[in-house]
PDB file of C-alpha atoms in Angstrom:
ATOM      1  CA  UNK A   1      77.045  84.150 -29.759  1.00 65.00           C
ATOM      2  CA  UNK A   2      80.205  82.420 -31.089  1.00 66.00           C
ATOM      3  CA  UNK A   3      84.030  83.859 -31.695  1.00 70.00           C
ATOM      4  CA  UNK A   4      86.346  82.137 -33.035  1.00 71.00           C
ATOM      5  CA  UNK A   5      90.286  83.480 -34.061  1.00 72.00           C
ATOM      6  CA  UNK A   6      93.696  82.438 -35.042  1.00 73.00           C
ATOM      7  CA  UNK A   7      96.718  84.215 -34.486  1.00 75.00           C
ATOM      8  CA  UNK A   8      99.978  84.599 -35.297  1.00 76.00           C
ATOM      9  CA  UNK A   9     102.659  86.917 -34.556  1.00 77.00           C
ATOM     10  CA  UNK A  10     106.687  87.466 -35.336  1.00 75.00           C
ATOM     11  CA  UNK A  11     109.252  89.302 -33.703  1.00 73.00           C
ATOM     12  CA  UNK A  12     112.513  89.681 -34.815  1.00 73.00           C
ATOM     13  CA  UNK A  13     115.241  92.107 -33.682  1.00 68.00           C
ATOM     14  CA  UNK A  14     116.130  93.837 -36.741  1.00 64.00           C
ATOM     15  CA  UNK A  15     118.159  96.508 -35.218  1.00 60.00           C
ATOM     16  CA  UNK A  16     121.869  96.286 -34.083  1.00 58.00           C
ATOM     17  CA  UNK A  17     121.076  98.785 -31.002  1.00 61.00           C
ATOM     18  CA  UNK A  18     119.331  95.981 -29.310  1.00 65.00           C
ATOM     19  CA  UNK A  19     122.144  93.121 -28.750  1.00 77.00           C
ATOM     20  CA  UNK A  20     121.199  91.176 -25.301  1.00 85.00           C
ATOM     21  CA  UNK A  21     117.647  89.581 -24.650  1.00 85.00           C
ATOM     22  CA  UNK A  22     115.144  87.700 -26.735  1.00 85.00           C
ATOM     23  CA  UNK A  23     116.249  88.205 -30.647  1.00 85.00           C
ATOM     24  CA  UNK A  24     112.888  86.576 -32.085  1.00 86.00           C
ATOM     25  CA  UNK A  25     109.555  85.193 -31.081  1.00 87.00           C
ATOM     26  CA  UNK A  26     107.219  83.177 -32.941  1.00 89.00           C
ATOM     27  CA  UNK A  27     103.674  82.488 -31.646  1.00 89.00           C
ATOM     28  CA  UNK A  28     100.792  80.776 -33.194  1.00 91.00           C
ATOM     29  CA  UNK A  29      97.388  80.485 -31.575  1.00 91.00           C
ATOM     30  CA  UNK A  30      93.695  79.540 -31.816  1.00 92.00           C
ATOM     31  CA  UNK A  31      90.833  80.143 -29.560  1.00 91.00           C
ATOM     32  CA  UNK A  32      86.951  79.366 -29.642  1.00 92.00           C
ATOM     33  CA  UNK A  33      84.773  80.629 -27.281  1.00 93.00           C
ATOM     34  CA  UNK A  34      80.658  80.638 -27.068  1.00 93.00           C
ATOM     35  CA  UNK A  35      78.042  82.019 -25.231  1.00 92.00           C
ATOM     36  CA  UNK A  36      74.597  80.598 -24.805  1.00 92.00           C
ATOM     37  CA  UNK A  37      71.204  81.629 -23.225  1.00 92.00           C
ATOM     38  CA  UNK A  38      69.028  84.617 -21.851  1.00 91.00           C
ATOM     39  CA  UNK A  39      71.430  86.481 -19.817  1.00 88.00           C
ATOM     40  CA  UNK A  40      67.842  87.463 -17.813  1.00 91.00           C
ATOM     41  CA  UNK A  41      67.041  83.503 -17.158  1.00 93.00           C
ATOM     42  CA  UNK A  42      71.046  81.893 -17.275  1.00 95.00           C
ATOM     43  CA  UNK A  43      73.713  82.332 -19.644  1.00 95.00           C
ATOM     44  CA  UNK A  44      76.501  79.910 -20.312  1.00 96.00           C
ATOM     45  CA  UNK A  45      80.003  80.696 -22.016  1.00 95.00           C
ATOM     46  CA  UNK A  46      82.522  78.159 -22.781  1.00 96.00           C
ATOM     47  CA  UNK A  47      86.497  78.719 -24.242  1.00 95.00           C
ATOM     48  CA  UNK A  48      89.054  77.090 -25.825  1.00 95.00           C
ATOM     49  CA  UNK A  49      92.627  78.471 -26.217  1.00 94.00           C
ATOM     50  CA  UNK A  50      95.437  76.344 -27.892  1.00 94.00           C
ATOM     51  CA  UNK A  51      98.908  78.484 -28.959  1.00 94.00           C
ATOM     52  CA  UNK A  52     102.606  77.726 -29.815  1.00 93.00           C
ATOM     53  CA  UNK A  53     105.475  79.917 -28.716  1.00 92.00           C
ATOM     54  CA  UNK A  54     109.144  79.477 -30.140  1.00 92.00           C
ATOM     55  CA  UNK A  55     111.564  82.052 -28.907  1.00 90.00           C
ATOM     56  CA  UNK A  56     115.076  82.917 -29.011  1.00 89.00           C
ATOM     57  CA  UNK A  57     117.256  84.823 -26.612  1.00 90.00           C
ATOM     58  CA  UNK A  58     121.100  86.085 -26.471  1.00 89.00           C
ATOM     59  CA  UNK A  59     122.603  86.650 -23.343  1.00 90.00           C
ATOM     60  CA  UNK A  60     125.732  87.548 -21.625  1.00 90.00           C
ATOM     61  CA  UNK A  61     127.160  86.201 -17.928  1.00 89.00           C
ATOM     62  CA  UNK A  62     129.683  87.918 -16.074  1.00 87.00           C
ATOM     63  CA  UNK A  63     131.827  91.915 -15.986  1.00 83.00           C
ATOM     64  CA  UNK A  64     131.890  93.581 -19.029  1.00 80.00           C
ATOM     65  CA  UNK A  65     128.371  93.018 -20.365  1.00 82.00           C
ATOM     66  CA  UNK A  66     129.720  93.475 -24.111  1.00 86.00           C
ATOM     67  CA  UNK A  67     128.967  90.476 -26.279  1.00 86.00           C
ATOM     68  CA  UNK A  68     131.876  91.434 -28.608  1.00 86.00           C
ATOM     69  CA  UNK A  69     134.316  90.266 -26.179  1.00 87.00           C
ATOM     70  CA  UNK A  70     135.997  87.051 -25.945  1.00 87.00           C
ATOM     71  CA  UNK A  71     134.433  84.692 -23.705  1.00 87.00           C
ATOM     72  CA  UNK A  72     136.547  83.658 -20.457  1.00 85.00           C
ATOM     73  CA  UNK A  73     135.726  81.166 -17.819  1.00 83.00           C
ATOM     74  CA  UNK A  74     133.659  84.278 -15.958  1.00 85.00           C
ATOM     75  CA  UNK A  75     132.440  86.224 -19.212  1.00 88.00           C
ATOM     76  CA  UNK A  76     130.518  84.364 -22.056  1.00 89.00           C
ATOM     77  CA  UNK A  77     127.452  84.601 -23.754  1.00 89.00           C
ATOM     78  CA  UNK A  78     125.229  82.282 -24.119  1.00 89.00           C
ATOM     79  CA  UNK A  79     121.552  81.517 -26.282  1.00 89.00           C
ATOM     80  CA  UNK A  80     118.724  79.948 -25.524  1.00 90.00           C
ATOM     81  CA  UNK A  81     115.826  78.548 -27.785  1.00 91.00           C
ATOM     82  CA  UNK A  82     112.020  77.988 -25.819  1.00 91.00           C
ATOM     83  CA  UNK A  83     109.883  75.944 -27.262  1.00 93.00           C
ATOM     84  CA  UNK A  84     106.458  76.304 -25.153  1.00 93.00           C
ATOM     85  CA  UNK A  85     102.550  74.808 -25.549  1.00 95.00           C
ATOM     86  CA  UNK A  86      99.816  76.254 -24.154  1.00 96.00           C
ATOM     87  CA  UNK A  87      96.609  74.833 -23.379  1.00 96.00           C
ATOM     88  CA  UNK A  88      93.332  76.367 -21.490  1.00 97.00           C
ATOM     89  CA  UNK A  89      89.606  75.599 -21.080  1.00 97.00           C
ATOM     90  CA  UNK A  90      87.062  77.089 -19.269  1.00 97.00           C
ATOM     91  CA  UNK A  91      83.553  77.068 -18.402  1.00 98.00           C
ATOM     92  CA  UNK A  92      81.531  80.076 -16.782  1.00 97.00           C
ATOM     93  CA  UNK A  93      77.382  80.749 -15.854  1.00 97.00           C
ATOM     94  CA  UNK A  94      75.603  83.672 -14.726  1.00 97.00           C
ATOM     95  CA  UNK A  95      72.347  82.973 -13.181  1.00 97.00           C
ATOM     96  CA  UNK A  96      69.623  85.426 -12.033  1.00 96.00           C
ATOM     97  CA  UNK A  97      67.889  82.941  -9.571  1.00 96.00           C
ATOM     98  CA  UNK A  98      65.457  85.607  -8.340  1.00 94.00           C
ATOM     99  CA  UNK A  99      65.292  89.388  -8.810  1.00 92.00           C
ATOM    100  CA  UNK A 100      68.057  89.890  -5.756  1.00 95.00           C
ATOM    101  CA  UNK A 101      69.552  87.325  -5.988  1.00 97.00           C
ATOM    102  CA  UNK A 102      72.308  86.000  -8.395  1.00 97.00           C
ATOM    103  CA  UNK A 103      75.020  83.329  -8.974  1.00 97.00           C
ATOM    104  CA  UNK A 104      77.998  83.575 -11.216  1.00 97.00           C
ATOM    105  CA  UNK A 105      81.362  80.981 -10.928  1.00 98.00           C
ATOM    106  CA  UNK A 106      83.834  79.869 -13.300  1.00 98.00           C
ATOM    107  CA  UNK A 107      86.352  76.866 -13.647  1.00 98.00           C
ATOM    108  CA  UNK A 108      89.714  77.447 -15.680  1.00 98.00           C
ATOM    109  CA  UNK A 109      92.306  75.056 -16.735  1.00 98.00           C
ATOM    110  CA  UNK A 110      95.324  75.706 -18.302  1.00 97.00           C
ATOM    111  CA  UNK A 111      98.664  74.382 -18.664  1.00 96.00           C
ATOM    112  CA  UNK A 112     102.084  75.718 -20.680  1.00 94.00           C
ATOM    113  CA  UNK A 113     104.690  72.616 -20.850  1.00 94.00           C
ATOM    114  CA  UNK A 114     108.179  73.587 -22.542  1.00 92.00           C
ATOM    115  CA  UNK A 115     111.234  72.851 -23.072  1.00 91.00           C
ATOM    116  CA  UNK A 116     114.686  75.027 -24.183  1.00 90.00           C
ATOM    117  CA  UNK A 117     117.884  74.399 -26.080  1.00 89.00           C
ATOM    118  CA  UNK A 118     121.048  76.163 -24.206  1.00 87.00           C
ATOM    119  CA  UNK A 119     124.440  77.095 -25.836  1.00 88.00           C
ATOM    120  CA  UNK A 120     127.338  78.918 -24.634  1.00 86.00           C
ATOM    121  CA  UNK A 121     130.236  79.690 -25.809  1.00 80.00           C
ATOM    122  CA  UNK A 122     131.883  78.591 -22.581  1.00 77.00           C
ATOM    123  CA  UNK A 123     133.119  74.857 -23.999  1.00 69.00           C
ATOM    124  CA  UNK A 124     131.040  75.104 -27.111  1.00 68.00           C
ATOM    125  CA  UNK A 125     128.259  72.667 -25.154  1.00 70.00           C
ATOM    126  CA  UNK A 126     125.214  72.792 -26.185  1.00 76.00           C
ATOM    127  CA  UNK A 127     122.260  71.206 -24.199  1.00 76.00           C
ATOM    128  CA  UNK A 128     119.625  69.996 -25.884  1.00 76.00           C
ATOM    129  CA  UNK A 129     115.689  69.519 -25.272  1.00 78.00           C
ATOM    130  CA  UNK A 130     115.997  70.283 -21.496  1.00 86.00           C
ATOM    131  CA  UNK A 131     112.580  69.406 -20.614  1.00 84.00           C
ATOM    132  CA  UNK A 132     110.681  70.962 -17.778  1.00 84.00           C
ATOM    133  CA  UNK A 133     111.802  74.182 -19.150  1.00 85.00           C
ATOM    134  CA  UNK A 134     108.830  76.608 -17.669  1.00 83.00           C
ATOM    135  CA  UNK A 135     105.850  74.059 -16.897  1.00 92.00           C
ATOM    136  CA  UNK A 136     103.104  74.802 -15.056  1.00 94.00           C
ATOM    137  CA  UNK A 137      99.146  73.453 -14.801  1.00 96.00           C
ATOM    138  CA  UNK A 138      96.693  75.759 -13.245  1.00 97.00           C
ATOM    139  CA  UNK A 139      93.057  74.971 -11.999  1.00 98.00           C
ATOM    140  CA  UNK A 140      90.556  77.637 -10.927  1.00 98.00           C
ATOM    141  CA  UNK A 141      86.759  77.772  -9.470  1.00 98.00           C
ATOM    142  CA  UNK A 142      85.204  80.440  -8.100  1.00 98.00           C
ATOM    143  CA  UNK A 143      81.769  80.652  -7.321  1.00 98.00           C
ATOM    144  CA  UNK A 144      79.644  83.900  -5.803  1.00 98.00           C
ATOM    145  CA  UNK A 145      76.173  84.198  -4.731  1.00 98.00           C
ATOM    146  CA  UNK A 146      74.895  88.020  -4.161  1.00 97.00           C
ATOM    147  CA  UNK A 147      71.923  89.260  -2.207  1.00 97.00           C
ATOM    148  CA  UNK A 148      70.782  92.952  -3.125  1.00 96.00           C
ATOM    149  CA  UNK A 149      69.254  94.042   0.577  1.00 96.00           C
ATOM    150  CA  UNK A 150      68.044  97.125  -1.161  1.00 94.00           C
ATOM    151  CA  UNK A 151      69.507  99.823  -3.503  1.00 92.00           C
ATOM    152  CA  UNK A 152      72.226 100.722  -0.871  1.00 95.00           C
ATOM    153  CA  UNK A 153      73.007  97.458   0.495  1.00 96.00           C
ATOM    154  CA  UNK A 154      74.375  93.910  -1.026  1.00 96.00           C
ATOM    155  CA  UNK A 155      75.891  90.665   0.460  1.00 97.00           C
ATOM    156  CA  UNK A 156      78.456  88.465  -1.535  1.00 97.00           C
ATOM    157  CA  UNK A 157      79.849  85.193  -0.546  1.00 97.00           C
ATOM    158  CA  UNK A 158      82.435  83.771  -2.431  1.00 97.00           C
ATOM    159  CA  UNK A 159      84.458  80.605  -2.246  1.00 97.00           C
ATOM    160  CA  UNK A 160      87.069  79.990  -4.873  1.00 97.00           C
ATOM    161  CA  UNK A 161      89.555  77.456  -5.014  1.00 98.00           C
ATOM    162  CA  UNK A 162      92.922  77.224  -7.081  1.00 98.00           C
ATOM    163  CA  UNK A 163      95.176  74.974  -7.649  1.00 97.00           C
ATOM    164  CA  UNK A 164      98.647  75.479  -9.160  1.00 96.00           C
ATOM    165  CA  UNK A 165     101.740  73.130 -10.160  1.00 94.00           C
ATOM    166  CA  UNK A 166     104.912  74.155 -11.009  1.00 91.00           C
ATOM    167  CA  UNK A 167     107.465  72.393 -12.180  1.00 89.00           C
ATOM    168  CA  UNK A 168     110.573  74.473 -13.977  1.00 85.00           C
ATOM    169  CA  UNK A 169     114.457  73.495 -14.202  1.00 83.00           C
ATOM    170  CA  UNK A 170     115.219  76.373 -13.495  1.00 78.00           C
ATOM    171  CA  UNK A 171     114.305  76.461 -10.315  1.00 80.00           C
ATOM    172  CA  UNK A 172     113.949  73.105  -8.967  1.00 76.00           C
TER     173      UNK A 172
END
């Protein structure tokens, strides 16, 4: 079988009793996935997964927390737009090798790479395209072979490997 979907979503914060954190979020997606053979002789699935993420949040630093007040050098607020891509790919198999025993395993990839736009009211700056803003690149495989003893008893082994990179200014 195939599946294939796009999607897209909006939030926006409407209401006044909400007046710190993320004001709107925009995110646009597609993903394809398939599956193909006998699930009783060996089945293989395959996906694709592609979206877009554009958010804005509205925050305040420093004592009192109310946005309404004039900024100081210890009390501001300050916005932030996020600009994000995400990417992913993976592969799977299940394989009935012989009545008791099976072998299933998986590789993923996926990676996000943003980057953010920061104003405060602090100085009026505003920062622009500050790249590195939430990357990361993620690689997984996992295998597993099982061994039904009887109707009581099964082995599993299990290796899996993963890889991850971060890389994010905001905490480098």
């Amino acid at each position: 079988g195939a599946e294939t979907y796009f999607k897209k979503s909006n939030f926006s914060n409407e209401s006044s009793a909400i007046l710190l954190g993320r004001t709107n979020d925009d995110r646009q997606g597609i993903h394809l996935s398939a599956t193909f053979g006998d699930p009783d002789v060996f089945r293989l699935t395959a996906f694709v997964d592609y979206e877009t993420v554009k958010y804005t949040s509205y925050h305040r630093v420093g004592n009192p927390l109310d946005p309404f007040l004039a900024p100081t050098t210890t009390a501001y607020n300050w916005t932030i737009v996020v600009r994000d891509n995400n990417d992913a790919f993976g592969l799977g198999f299940a394989w009935p090798f012989m009545e008791r025993l099976t072998f299933d395993g998986s590789l993923v990839w996926s990676r996000t790479k943003g980057k953010g736009d920061l104003s405060s009211q602090v100085g009026g700056a505003t920062l622009l395209d500050i790249p590195n803003y939430g990357n990361n690149e993620r690689f997984a495989l996992n295998l597993r072979g099982k061994y039904r003893l009887d109707n009581r008893w099964s082995f599993i082994g299990a290796p899996a490997y993963e890889y991850l990179q971060f890389n994010d200014i905001q905490y480098n």
